[in-house]
mmCIF file of C-alpha atoms in Angstrom:
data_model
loop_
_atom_site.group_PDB
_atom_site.id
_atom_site.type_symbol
_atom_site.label_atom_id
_atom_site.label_comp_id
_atom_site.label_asym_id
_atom_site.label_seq_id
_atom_site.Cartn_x
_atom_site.Cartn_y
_atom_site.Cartn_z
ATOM 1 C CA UNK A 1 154.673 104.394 -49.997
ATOM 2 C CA UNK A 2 157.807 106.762 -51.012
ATOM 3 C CA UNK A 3 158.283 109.781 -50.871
ATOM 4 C CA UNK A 4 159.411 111.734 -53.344
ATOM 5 C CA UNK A 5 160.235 115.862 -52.071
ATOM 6 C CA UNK A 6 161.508 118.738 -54.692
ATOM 7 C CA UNK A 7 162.863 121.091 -52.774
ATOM 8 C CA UNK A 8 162.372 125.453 -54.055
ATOM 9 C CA UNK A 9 160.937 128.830 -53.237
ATOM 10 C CA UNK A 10 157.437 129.336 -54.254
ATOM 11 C CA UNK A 11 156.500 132.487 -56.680
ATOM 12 C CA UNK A 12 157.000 133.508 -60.284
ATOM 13 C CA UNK A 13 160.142 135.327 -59.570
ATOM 14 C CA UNK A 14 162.180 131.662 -58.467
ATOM 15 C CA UNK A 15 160.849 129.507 -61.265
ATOM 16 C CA UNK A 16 163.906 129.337 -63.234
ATOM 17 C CA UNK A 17 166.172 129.618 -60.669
ATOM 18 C CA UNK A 18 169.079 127.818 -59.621
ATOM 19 C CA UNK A 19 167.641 126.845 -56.083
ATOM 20 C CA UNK A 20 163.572 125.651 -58.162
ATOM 21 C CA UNK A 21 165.960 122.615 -59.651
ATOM 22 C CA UNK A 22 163.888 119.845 -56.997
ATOM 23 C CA UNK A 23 161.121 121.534 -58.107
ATOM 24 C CA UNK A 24 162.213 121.524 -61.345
ATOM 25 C CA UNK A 25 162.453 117.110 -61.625
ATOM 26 C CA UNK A 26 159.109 116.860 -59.520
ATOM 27 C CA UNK A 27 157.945 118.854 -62.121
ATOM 28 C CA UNK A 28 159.000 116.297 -64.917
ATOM 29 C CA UNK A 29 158.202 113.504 -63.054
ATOM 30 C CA UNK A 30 154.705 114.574 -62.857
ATOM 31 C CA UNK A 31 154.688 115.459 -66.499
ATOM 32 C CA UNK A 32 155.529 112.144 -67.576
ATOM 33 C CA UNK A 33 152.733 110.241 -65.329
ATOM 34 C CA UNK A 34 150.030 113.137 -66.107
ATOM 35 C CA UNK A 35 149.770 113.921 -62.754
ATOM 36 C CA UNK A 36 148.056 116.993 -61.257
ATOM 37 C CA UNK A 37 149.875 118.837 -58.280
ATOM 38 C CA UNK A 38 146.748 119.596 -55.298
ATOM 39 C CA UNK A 39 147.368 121.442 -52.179
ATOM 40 C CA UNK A 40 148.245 119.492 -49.401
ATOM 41 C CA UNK A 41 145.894 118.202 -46.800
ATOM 42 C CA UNK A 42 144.793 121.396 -45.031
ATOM 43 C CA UNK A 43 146.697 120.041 -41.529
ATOM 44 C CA UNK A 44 149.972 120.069 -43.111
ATOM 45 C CA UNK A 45 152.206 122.862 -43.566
ATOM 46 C CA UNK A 46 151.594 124.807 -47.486
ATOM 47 C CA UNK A 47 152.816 121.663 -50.004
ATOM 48 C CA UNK A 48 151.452 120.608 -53.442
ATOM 49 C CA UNK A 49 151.132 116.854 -54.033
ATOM 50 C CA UNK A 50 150.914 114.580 -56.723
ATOM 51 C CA UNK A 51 149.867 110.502 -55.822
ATOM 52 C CA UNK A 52 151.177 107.938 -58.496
ATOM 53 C CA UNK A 53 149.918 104.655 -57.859
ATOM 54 C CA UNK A 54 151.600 101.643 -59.403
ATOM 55 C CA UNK A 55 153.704 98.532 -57.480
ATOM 56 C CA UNK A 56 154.115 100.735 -54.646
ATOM 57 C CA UNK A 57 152.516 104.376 -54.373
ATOM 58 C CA UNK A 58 154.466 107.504 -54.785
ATOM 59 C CA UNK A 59 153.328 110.322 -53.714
ATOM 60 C CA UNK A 60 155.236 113.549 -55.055
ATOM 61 C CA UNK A 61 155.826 117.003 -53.037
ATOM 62 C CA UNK A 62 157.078 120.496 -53.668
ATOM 63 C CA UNK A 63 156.753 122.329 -50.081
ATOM 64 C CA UNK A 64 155.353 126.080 -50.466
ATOM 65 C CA UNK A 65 157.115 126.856 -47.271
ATOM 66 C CA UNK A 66 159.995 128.632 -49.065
ATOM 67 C CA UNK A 67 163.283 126.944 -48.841
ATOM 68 C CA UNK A 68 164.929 127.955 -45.290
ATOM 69 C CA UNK A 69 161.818 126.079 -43.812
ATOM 70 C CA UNK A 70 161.292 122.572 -45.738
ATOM 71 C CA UNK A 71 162.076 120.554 -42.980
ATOM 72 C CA UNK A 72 158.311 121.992 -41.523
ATOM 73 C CA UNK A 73 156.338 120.236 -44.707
ATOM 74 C CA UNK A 74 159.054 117.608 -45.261
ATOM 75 C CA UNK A 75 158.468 116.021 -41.818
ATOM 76 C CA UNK A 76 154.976 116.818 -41.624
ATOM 77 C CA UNK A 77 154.265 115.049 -44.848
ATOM 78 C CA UNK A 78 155.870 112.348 -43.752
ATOM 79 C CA UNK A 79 154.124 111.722 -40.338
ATOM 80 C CA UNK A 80 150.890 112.354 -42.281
ATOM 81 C CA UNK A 81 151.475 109.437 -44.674
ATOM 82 C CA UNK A 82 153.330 107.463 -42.430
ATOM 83 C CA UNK A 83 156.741 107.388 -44.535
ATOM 84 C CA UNK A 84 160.115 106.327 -42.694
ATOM 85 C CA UNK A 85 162.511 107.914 -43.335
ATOM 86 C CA UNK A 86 164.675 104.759 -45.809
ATOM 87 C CA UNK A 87 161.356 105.498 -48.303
ATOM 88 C CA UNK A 88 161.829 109.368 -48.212
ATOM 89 C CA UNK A 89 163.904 111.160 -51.208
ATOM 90 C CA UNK A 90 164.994 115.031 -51.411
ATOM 91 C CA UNK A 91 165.883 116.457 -54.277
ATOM 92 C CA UNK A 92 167.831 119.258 -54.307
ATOM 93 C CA UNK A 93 170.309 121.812 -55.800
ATOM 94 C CA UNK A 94 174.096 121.746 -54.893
ATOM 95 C CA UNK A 95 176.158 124.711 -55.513
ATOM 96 C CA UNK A 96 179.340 122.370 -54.469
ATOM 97 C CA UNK A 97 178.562 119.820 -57.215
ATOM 98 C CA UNK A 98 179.839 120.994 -60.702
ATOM 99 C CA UNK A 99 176.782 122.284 -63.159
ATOM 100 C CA UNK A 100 174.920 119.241 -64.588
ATOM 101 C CA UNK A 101 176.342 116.422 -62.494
ATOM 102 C CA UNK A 102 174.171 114.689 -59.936
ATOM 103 C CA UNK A 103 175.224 112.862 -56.755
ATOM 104 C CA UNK A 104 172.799 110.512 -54.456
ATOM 105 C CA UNK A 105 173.356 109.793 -50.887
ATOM 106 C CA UNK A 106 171.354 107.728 -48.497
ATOM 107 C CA UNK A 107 172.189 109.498 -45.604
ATOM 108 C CA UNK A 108 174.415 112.711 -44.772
ATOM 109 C CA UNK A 109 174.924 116.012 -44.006
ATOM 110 C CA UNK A 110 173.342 119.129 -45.314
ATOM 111 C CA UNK A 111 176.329 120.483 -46.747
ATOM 112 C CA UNK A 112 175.771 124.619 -47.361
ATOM 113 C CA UNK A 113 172.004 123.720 -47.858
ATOM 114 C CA UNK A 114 170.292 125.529 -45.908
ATOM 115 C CA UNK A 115 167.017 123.940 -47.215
ATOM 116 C CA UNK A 116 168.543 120.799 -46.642
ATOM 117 C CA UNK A 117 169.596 121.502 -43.440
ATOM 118 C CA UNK A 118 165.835 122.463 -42.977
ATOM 119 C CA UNK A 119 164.938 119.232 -43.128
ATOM 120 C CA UNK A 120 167.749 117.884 -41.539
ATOM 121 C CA UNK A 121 167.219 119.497 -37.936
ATOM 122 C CA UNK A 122 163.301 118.097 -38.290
ATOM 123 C CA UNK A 123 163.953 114.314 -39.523
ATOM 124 C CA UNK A 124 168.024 113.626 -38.748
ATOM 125 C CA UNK A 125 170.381 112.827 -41.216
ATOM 126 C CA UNK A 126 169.161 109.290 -42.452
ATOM 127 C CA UNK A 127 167.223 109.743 -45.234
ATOM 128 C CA UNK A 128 168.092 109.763 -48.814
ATOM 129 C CA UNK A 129 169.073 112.972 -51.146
ATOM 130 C CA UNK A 130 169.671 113.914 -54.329
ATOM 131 C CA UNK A 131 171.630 116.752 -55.242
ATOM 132 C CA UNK A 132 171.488 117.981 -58.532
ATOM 133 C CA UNK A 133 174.551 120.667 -59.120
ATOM 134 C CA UNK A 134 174.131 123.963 -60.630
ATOM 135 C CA UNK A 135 177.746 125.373 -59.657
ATOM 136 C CA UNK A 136 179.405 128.148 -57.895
ATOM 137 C CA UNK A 137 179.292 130.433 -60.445
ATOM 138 C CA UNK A 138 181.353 133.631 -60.986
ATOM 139 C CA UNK A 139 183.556 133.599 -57.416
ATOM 140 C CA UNK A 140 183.008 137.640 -57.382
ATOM 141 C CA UNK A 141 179.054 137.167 -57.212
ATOM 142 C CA UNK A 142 177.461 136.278 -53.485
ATOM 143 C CA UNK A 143 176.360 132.712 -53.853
ATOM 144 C CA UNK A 144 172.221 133.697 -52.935
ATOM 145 C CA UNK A 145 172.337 135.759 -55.604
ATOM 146 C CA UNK A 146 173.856 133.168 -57.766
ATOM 147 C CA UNK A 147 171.198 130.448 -56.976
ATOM 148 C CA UNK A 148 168.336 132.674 -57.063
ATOM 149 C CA UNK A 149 168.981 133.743 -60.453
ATOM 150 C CA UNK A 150 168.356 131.790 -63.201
ATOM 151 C CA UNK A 151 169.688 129.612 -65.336
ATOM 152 C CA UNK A 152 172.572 131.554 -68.140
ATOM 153 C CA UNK A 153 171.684 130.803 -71.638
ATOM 154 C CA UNK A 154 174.667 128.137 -72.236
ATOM 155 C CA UNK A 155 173.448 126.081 -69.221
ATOM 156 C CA UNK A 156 169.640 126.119 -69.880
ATOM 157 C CA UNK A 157 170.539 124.387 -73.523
ATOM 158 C CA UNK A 158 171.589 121.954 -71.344
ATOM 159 C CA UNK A 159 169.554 121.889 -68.233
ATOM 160 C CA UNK A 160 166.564 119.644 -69.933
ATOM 161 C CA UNK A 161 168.984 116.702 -70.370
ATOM 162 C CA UNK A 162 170.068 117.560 -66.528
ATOM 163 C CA UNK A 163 166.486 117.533 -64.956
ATOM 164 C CA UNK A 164 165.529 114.543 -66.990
ATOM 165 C CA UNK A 165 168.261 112.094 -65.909
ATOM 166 C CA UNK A 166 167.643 113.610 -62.200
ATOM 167 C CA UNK A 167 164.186 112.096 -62.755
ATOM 168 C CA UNK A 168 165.311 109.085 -63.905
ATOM 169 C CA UNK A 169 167.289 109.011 -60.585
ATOM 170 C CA UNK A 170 163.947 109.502 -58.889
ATOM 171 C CA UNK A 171 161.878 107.035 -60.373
ATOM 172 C CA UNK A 172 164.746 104.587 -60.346
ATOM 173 C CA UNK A 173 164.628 105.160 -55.998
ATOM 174 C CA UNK A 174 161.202 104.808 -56.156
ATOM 175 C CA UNK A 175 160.788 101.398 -58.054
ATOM 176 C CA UNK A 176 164.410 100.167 -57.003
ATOM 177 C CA UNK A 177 165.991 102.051 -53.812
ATOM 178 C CA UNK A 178 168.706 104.056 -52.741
ATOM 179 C CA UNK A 179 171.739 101.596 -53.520
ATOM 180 C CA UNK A 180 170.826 101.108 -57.419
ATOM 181 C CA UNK A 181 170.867 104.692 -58.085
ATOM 182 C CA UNK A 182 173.992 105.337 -56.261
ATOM 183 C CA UNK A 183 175.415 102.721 -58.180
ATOM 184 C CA UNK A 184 174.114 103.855 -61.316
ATOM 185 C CA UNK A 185 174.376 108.077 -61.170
ATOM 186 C CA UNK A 186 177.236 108.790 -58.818
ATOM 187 C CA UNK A 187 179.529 106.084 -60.847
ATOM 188 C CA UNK A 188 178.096 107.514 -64.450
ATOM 189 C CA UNK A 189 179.505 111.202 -62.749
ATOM 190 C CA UNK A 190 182.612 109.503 -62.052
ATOM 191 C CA UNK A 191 183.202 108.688 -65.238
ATOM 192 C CA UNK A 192 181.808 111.516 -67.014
ATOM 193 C CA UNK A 193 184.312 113.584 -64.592
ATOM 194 C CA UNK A 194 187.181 111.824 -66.140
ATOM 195 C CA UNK A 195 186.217 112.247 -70.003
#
């Protein structure tokens, strides 16, 4: 089975934001397969899940936990299913990744995540990400306040094209791995960067 985690804060007031953008692609992903998000097993920390069956099962996750404690859901989810940590991807926001690019790693540091580095202290650095950037911003504005705010009007015309080639990246892990979507997303940034 894989594992496929959106990582946000739970709450009307964070579902545009910035920092909702992993829950923004599980969100797509589900749409796509008609799939219903249910609470989480009532042993595990607050999570919705959605179970795609197909070759290999994928089971989708958006932890409720707020962001500074993913790592809590992220590694209880994947003791409860019995997921190693190779068949695990998070999916996050990057405020050190230019707006619309996306970058994939299969292993790493957290970077300035701290949701990331949530998950990082619970499960070690060897599991697969991907980071899906949203900017800086303004370099006068404090950076929580620039990823809990939402999207500005320029980048939302934009941001649908964004989340659905971030769940391309997704599916593509889950049918093919890690490598192929490295391959194919970080080298289409690449050249997209020099255009």
């Amino acid at each position: 089975m894989k594992l496929i985690v959106g990582l946000g804060n739970p709450g009307p007031e964070y579902r545009d934001s910035r920092h909702n953008a992993g829950f923004m692609v599980l969100d797509e992903i589900a749409r796509r397969h008609n799939l219903t998000w249910a609470m989480a097993p009532a042993q595990l920390p607050d999570a919705l899940v959605a179970k795609k069956f197909g070759a290999e099962p994928v089971l989708l996750s958006k932890p409720l936990t707020f962001m500074n404690r993913s790592g809590d859901a992220v590694a209880a989810l994947s003791r409860y299913y019995d997921v190693e940590p190779v068949d695990l991807l998070v999916v996050v926001d990057d405020i050190d990744i230019p707006f619309g690019r996306l970058r994939t790693r299969a292993s790493g540091s957290a970077g300035t995540h701290n949701g990331l580095r949530s998950v990082v202290e619970r499960l070690g650095t060897q599991f697969p990400r991907l980071r899906v950037g949203v900017g800086r911003g303004d370099a006068r504005r404090d950076l929580a306040d620039h990823v809990l705010a939402k999207f500005e009007p320029a980048e939302r015309e934009q941001l649908e094209s964004i989340i659905t080639r971030a769940a391309d990246a997704a599916e593509m892990f889950a049918a093919e791995g890690i490598v192929k979507v490295m391959n194919t997303y970080n080298a289409d940034d690449a050249e997209s960067a020099t255009d």
